[in-house]
mmCIF file of C-alpha atoms in Angstrom:
data_model
loop_
_atom_site.group_PDB
_atom_site.id
_atom_site.type_symbol
_atom_site.label_atom_id
_atom_site.label_comp_id
_atom_site.label_asym_id
_atom_site.label_seq_id
_atom_site.Cartn_x
_atom_site.Cartn_y
_atom_site.Cartn_z
ATOM 1 C CA ASP H 28 0.000 0.000 0.000
ATOM 2 C CA SER H 29 1.597 3.236 -1.204
ATOM 3 C CA GLY H 30 -0.495 5.465 1.051
ATOM 4 C CA VAL H 31 -2.041 7.250 -1.931
ATOM 5 C CA THR H 32 -5.778 6.703 -2.198
ATOM 6 C CA GLN H 33 -7.969 7.101 -5.242
ATOM 7 C CA THR H 34 -11.720 6.905 -5.662
ATOM 8 C CA PRO H 35 -13.627 5.476 -7.321
ATOM 9 C CA LYS H 36 -11.787 2.352 -8.388
ATOM 10 C CA HIS H 37 -13.985 1.871 -11.438
ATOM 11 C CA LEU H 38 -16.187 4.305 -13.331
ATOM 12 C CA ILE H 39 -18.443 3.531 -16.264
ATOM 13 C CA THR H 40 -20.139 6.383 -18.035
ATOM 14 C CA ALA H 41 -21.447 7.484 -21.409
ATOM 15 C CA THR H 42 -20.015 9.756 -24.057
ATOM 16 C CA GLY H 43 -20.619 13.426 -23.429
ATOM 17 C CA GLN H 44 -20.764 13.024 -19.671
ATOM 18 C CA ARG H 45 -18.579 14.581 -16.985
ATOM 19 C CA VAL H 46 -16.822 12.715 -14.178
ATOM 20 C CA THR H 47 -14.624 13.599 -11.224
ATOM 21 C CA LEU H 48 -11.762 11.453 -10.001
ATOM 22 C CA ARG H 49 -10.463 11.979 -6.493
ATOM 23 C CA CYS H 50 -7.028 11.483 -4.995
ATOM 24 C CA SER H 51 -5.572 11.826 -1.510
ATOM 25 C CA PRO H 52 -1.766 11.986 -1.341
ATOM 26 C CA ARG H 53 0.468 10.236 1.160
ATOM 27 C CA SER H 54 0.716 11.907 4.513
ATOM 28 C CA GLY H 55 3.356 14.628 4.296
ATOM 29 C CA ASP H 56 3.404 14.816 0.499
ATOM 30 C CA LEU H 57 2.545 18.202 -0.956
ATOM 31 C CA SER H 58 2.823 17.424 -4.669
ATOM 32 C CA VAL H 59 0.167 15.552 -6.602
ATOM 33 C CA TYR H 60 0.516 14.298 -10.155
ATOM 34 C CA TRP H 61 -2.029 12.863 -12.552
ATOM 35 C CA TYR H 62 -1.119 10.309 -15.217
ATOM 36 C CA GLN H 63 -3.191 8.575 -17.868
ATOM 37 C CA GLN H 64 -2.476 5.016 -18.968
ATOM 38 C CA SER H 65 -4.092 3.915 -22.222
ATOM 39 C CA LEU H 66 -3.333 1.120 -24.655
ATOM 40 C CA ASP H 67 -2.378 3.440 -27.500
ATOM 41 C CA GLN H 68 -0.592 6.228 -25.578
ATOM 42 C CA GLY H 69 0.980 4.302 -22.724
ATOM 43 C CA LEU H 70 1.614 6.160 -19.469
ATOM 44 C CA GLN H 71 1.485 9.906 -19.917
ATOM 45 C CA PHE H 72 1.850 12.781 -17.483
ATOM 46 C CA LEU H 73 -1.170 15.055 -17.368
ATOM 47 C CA ILE H 74 -0.667 17.679 -14.684
ATOM 48 C CA GLN H 75 1.057 18.454 -11.370
ATOM 49 C CA TYR H 76 -0.112 20.441 -8.374
ATOM 50 C CA TYR H 77 1.882 21.553 -5.401
ATOM 51 C CA ASN H 78 0.277 22.912 -2.275
ATOM 52 C CA GLY H 79 -2.782 24.027 -4.198
ATOM 53 C CA GLU H 80 -0.995 25.598 -7.155
ATOM 54 C CA GLU H 81 -0.595 24.184 -10.648
ATOM 55 C CA ARG H 82 3.105 23.509 -11.258
ATOM 56 C CA ALA H 83 3.377 21.694 -14.563
ATOM 57 C CA LYS H 84 1.167 20.622 -17.430
ATOM 58 C CA GLY H 85 1.656 17.737 -19.764
ATOM 59 C CA ASN H 86 -0.547 16.309 -22.475
ATOM 60 C CA ILE H 87 -3.785 17.295 -20.812
ATOM 61 C CA LEU H 88 -6.781 18.001 -22.994
ATOM 62 C CA GLU H 89 -8.711 21.251 -22.596
ATOM 63 C CA ARG H 90 -11.753 19.149 -21.629
ATOM 64 C CA PHE H 91 -9.804 17.992 -18.584
ATOM 65 C CA SER H 92 -9.041 20.091 -15.529
ATOM 66 C CA ALA H 93 -7.709 19.496 -12.058
ATOM 67 C CA GLN H 94 -7.378 21.223 -8.747
ATOM 68 C CA GLN H 95 -5.789 20.648 -5.367
ATOM 69 C CA PHE H 96 -7.659 21.643 -2.257
ATOM 70 C CA PRO H 97 -6.370 23.090 1.048
ATOM 71 C CA ASP H 98 -6.408 19.623 2.605
ATOM 72 C CA LEU H 99 -4.134 18.589 -0.300
ATOM 73 C CA HIS H 100 -6.518 16.150 -1.898
ATOM 74 C CA SER H 101 -6.862 16.588 -5.637
ATOM 75 C CA GLU H 102 -9.617 16.097 -8.165
ATOM 76 C CA LEU H 103 -9.346 15.473 -11.875
ATOM 77 C CA ASN H 104 -12.409 16.566 -13.827
ATOM 78 C CA LEU H 105 -13.059 15.054 -17.234
ATOM 79 C CA SER H 106 -15.860 16.541 -19.318
ATOM 80 C CA SER H 107 -17.496 15.934 -22.713
ATOM 81 C CA LEU H 108 -16.149 12.416 -22.482
ATOM 82 C CA GLU H 109 -15.239 10.521 -25.626
ATOM 83 C CA LEU H 110 -14.644 6.821 -26.203
ATOM 84 C CA GLY H 111 -10.922 7.513 -26.435
ATOM 85 C CA ASP H 112 -10.853 8.837 -22.869
ATOM 86 C CA SER H 113 -11.284 5.288 -21.584
ATOM 87 C CA ALA H 114 -8.116 4.622 -19.619
ATOM 88 C CA LEU H 115 -6.582 3.999 -16.229
ATOM 89 C CA TYR H 116 -6.002 7.290 -14.428
ATOM 90 C CA PHE H 117 -3.320 7.373 -11.791
ATOM 91 C CA CYS H 118 -2.632 9.871 -9.102
ATOM 92 C CA ALA H 119 0.859 9.991 -7.614
ATOM 93 C CA SER H 120 2.337 12.068 -4.839
ATOM 94 C CA SER H 121 5.750 13.189 -3.699
ATOM 95 C CA VAL H 122 7.186 15.476 -1.077
ATOM 96 C CA PHE H 123 8.551 18.305 -3.174
ATOM 97 C CA PRO H 124 7.294 20.412 -6.064
ATOM 98 C CA LEU H 125 10.604 20.253 -7.852
ATOM 99 C CA GLY H 126 12.813 18.397 -5.551
ATOM 100 C CA PRO H 127 15.921 16.283 -5.717
ATOM 101 C CA LEU H 128 15.985 13.475 -8.207
ATOM 102 C CA THR H 129 15.487 11.075 -5.334
ATOM 103 C CA ASP H 130 12.033 12.515 -4.660
ATOM 104 C CA THR H 131 10.104 9.386 -5.588
ATOM 105 C CA GLN H 132 6.541 9.483 -6.820
ATOM 106 C CA TYR H 133 4.268 6.947 -5.173
ATOM 107 C CA PHE H 134 1.216 5.937 -7.128
ATOM 108 C CA GLY H 135 -2.322 5.278 -6.064
ATOM 109 C CA PRO H 136 -4.262 2.204 -7.204
ATOM 110 C CA GLY H 137 -5.786 4.074 -10.141
ATOM 111 C CA THR H 138 -9.306 4.734 -11.388
ATOM 112 C CA ARG H 139 -10.357 2.712 -14.393
ATOM 113 C CA LEU H 140 -12.629 4.845 -16.566
ATOM 114 C CA THR H 141 -14.754 3.217 -19.221
ATOM 115 C CA VAL H 142 -16.661 5.463 -21.610
ATOM 116 C CA LEU H 143 -19.448 3.699 -23.513
ATOM 117 C CA ALA E 30 13.572 15.606 -25.291
ATOM 118 C CA GLN E 31 13.713 12.659 -22.970
ATOM 119 C CA LYS E 32 12.918 9.156 -24.107
ATOM 120 C CA ILE E 33 12.812 5.724 -22.507
ATOM 121 C CA THR E 34 13.015 2.582 -24.632
ATOM 122 C CA GLN E 35 12.086 -0.891 -23.457
ATOM 123 C CA THR E 36 12.619 -3.261 -26.350
ATOM 124 C CA GLN E 37 11.321 -6.453 -24.735
ATOM 125 C CA PRO E 38 7.529 -6.606 -24.927
ATOM 126 C CA GLY E 39 7.496 -9.882 -23.000
ATOM 127 C CA MET E 40 9.863 -12.162 -21.117
ATOM 128 C CA PHE E 41 9.675 -15.615 -19.563
ATOM 129 C CA VAL E 42 11.760 -16.788 -16.630
ATOM 130 C CA GLN E 43 11.772 -19.946 -14.550
ATOM 131 C CA GLU E 44 11.058 -19.676 -10.866
ATOM 132 C CA LYS E 45 14.227 -19.105 -8.781
ATOM 133 C CA GLU E 46 16.249 -17.918 -11.774
ATOM 134 C CA ALA E 47 17.452 -14.374 -12.417
ATOM 135 C CA VAL E 48 16.116 -12.185 -15.212
ATOM 136 C CA THR E 49 17.255 -8.904 -16.746
ATOM 137 C CA LEU E 50 14.772 -6.380 -18.098
ATOM 138 C CA ASP E 51 16.303 -3.901 -20.515
ATOM 139 C CA CYS E 52 15.915 -0.136 -20.438
ATOM 140 C CA THR E 53 17.753 2.447 -22.489
ATOM 141 C CA TYR E 54 17.237 6.161 -22.221
ATOM 142 C CA ASP E 55 17.988 9.355 -24.031
ATOM 143 C CA THR E 56 18.317 12.751 -22.412
ATOM 144 C CA SER E 57 20.326 15.925 -22.686
ATOM 145 C CA ASP E 58 19.835 16.777 -19.027
ATOM 146 C CA PRO E 59 23.080 17.036 -17.047
ATOM 147 C CA SER E 60 21.654 14.912 -14.263
ATOM 148 C CA TYR E 61 18.668 12.635 -14.065
ATOM 149 C CA GLY E 62 17.000 9.908 -12.102
ATOM 150 C CA LEU E 63 15.909 6.503 -13.306
ATOM 151 C CA PHE E 64 13.068 4.562 -11.719
ATOM 152 C CA TRP E 65 11.541 1.129 -12.107
ATOM 153 C CA TYR E 66 7.917 0.423 -11.321
ATOM 154 C CA LYS E 67 5.994 -2.858 -11.229
ATOM 155 C CA GLN E 68 2.393 -3.112 -12.359
ATOM 156 C CA PRO E 69 0.701 -6.407 -11.429
ATOM 157 C CA SER E 70 -2.498 -7.488 -13.126
ATOM 158 C CA SER E 71 -4.452 -5.707 -10.395
ATOM 159 C CA GLY E 72 -3.277 -2.441 -11.932
ATOM 160 C CA GLU E 73 -1.464 -0.516 -9.218
ATOM 161 C CA MET E 74 1.993 0.938 -9.872
ATOM 162 C CA ILE E 75 4.568 -0.130 -7.296
ATOM 163 C CA PHE E 76 7.894 1.685 -6.964
ATOM 164 C CA LEU E 77 10.822 -0.745 -6.972
ATOM 165 C CA ILE E 78 14.153 1.013 -7.262
ATOM 166 C CA TYR E 79 15.864 4.309 -8.046
ATOM 167 C CA GLN E 80 19.216 5.134 -9.648
ATOM 168 C CA GLY E 81 20.670 8.620 -9.830
ATOM 169 C CA SER E 82 22.876 9.540 -12.748
ATOM 170 C CA TYR E 83 25.713 10.582 -10.435
ATOM 171 C CA ASP E 84 25.448 7.630 -8.090
ATOM 172 C CA GLN E 85 28.777 5.821 -7.925
ATOM 173 C CA GLN E 86 27.270 2.441 -7.210
ATOM 174 C CA ASN E 87 24.467 0.484 -8.800
ATOM 175 C CA ALA E 88 21.276 0.581 -6.772
ATOM 176 C CA THR E 89 20.028 -2.523 -4.998
ATOM 177 C CA GLU E 90 16.786 -3.193 -3.122
ATOM 178 C CA GLY E 91 16.397 -6.732 -1.905
ATOM 179 C CA ARG E 92 16.070 -9.001 -4.939
ATOM 180 C CA TYR E 93 16.107 -6.026 -7.293
ATOM 181 C CA SER E 94 19.280 -4.478 -8.604
ATOM 182 C CA LEU E 95 19.961 -1.994 -11.313
ATOM 183 C CA ASN E 96 22.715 -2.526 -13.861
ATOM 184 C CA PHE E 97 23.476 1.109 -14.674
ATOM 185 C CA GLN E 98 25.825 1.791 -17.584
ATOM 186 C CA LYS E 99 25.919 5.541 -18.063
ATOM 187 C CA ALA E 100 28.069 5.542 -21.188
ATOM 188 C CA ARG E 101 25.640 3.155 -22.871
ATOM 189 C CA LYS E 102 22.632 5.029 -21.451
ATOM 190 C CA SER E 103 21.160 1.851 -20.075
ATOM 191 C CA ALA E 104 19.540 1.060 -16.750
ATOM 192 C CA ASN E 105 18.591 -2.596 -16.781
ATOM 193 C CA LEU E 106 16.619 -4.119 -13.923
ATOM 194 C CA VAL E 107 17.856 -7.439 -12.588
ATOM 195 C CA ILE E 108 15.465 -9.570 -10.560
ATOM 196 C CA SER E 109 17.153 -12.414 -8.743
ATOM 197 C CA ASP E 110 15.508 -15.564 -7.370
ATOM 198 C CA SER E 111 12.347 -14.957 -9.406
ATOM 199 C CA GLN E 112 9.070 -15.774 -7.698
ATOM 200 C CA LEU E 113 5.615 -16.380 -9.108
ATOM 201 C CA GLY E 114 4.489 -13.080 -7.600
ATOM 202 C CA ASP E 115 7.006 -11.252 -9.792
ATOM 203 C CA SER E 116 4.791 -11.873 -12.822
ATOM 204 C CA ALA E 117 3.756 -8.360 -13.838
ATOM 205 C CA MET E 118 4.403 -5.496 -16.213
ATOM 206 C CA TYR E 119 7.601 -3.585 -15.459
ATOM 207 C CA PHE E 120 8.105 0.048 -16.426
ATOM 208 C CA CYS E 121 11.303 2.024 -16.611
ATOM 209 C CA ALA E 122 10.922 5.774 -16.091
ATOM 210 C CA MET E 123 13.113 8.831 -15.852
ATOM 211 C CA ARG E 124 13.119 12.337 -14.509
ATOM 212 C CA GLY E 125 15.478 14.985 -15.719
ATOM 213 C CA GLU E 126 16.976 17.917 -13.913
ATOM 214 C CA ASN E 127 17.645 20.833 -16.180
ATOM 215 C CA TYR E 128 18.075 24.530 -15.878
ATOM 216 C CA GLY E 129 14.800 26.365 -16.100
ATOM 217 C CA GLY E 130 11.478 24.771 -16.883
ATOM 218 C CA ALA E 131 12.293 21.589 -15.061
ATOM 219 C CA THR E 132 9.409 19.498 -13.866
ATOM 220 C CA ASN E 133 9.019 16.459 -11.732
ATOM 221 C CA LYS E 134 7.132 14.587 -14.423
ATOM 222 C CA LEU E 135 8.130 11.034 -15.143
ATOM 223 C CA ILE E 136 8.694 9.797 -18.676
ATOM 224 C CA PHE E 137 7.799 6.124 -18.995
ATOM 225 C CA GLY E 138 8.801 3.374 -21.355
ATOM 226 C CA THR E 139 6.284 1.020 -22.916
ATOM 227 C CA GLY E 140 6.907 -1.703 -20.365
ATOM 228 C CA THR E 141 7.967 -5.353 -20.346
ATOM 229 C CA LEU E 142 5.536 -8.096 -19.370
ATOM 230 C CA LEU E 143 7.329 -10.675 -17.241
ATOM 231 C CA ALA E 144 5.909 -14.153 -16.749
ATOM 232 C CA VAL E 145 7.484 -16.357 -14.095
ATOM 233 C CA GLN E 146 6.966 -20.043 -14.763
ATOM 234 C CA PRO E 147 6.944 -22.710 -12.025
#
């Protein structure tokens, strides 16, 4: 158990809908990262938050947004869902925003999103 | 740009034997970190081992060791005494440290599926 929690574990929804994925980082970690794992794109970095502020953006679609709350939990919002958004979404956390190379990211169990 | 290459889509190994999973990388960053993660069929990503580009010695963590060859830009994972529970997908990843615009994001390879046979 990495200490990172994600809910829900599975999510099935229809095209055009909006969903929210939730993540709680490990105790003491201030940085939260979101990654998407799909069959065609592999594991890709979406976005990073540190202590409530956005720190880095990756290949995140405009239909997707995220935020980190004062209690450090984070939510990833996916809207106008398409079939291609079906994937495993991971949240990871680490101590620093841009720390030493040893600052390991620990991953949550993931949320499997299926868009029908 | 950073890139991780894992050329072995799948590997078989007999229980109790050792296996090497290949990883090569490309980066222009002056220093960087290399990570291996394990993803069992249940889906979670489990951190295994870390190697820093300036580390003098190869990293080891229990049955996992990293064969780091900086000149060849390779960071192969060695699993000794393979167990049935080692059957999983293994991902190599890297983080770079550059001047300005650096992020903590991890760049992942495509993974190697390891099957341990009894």
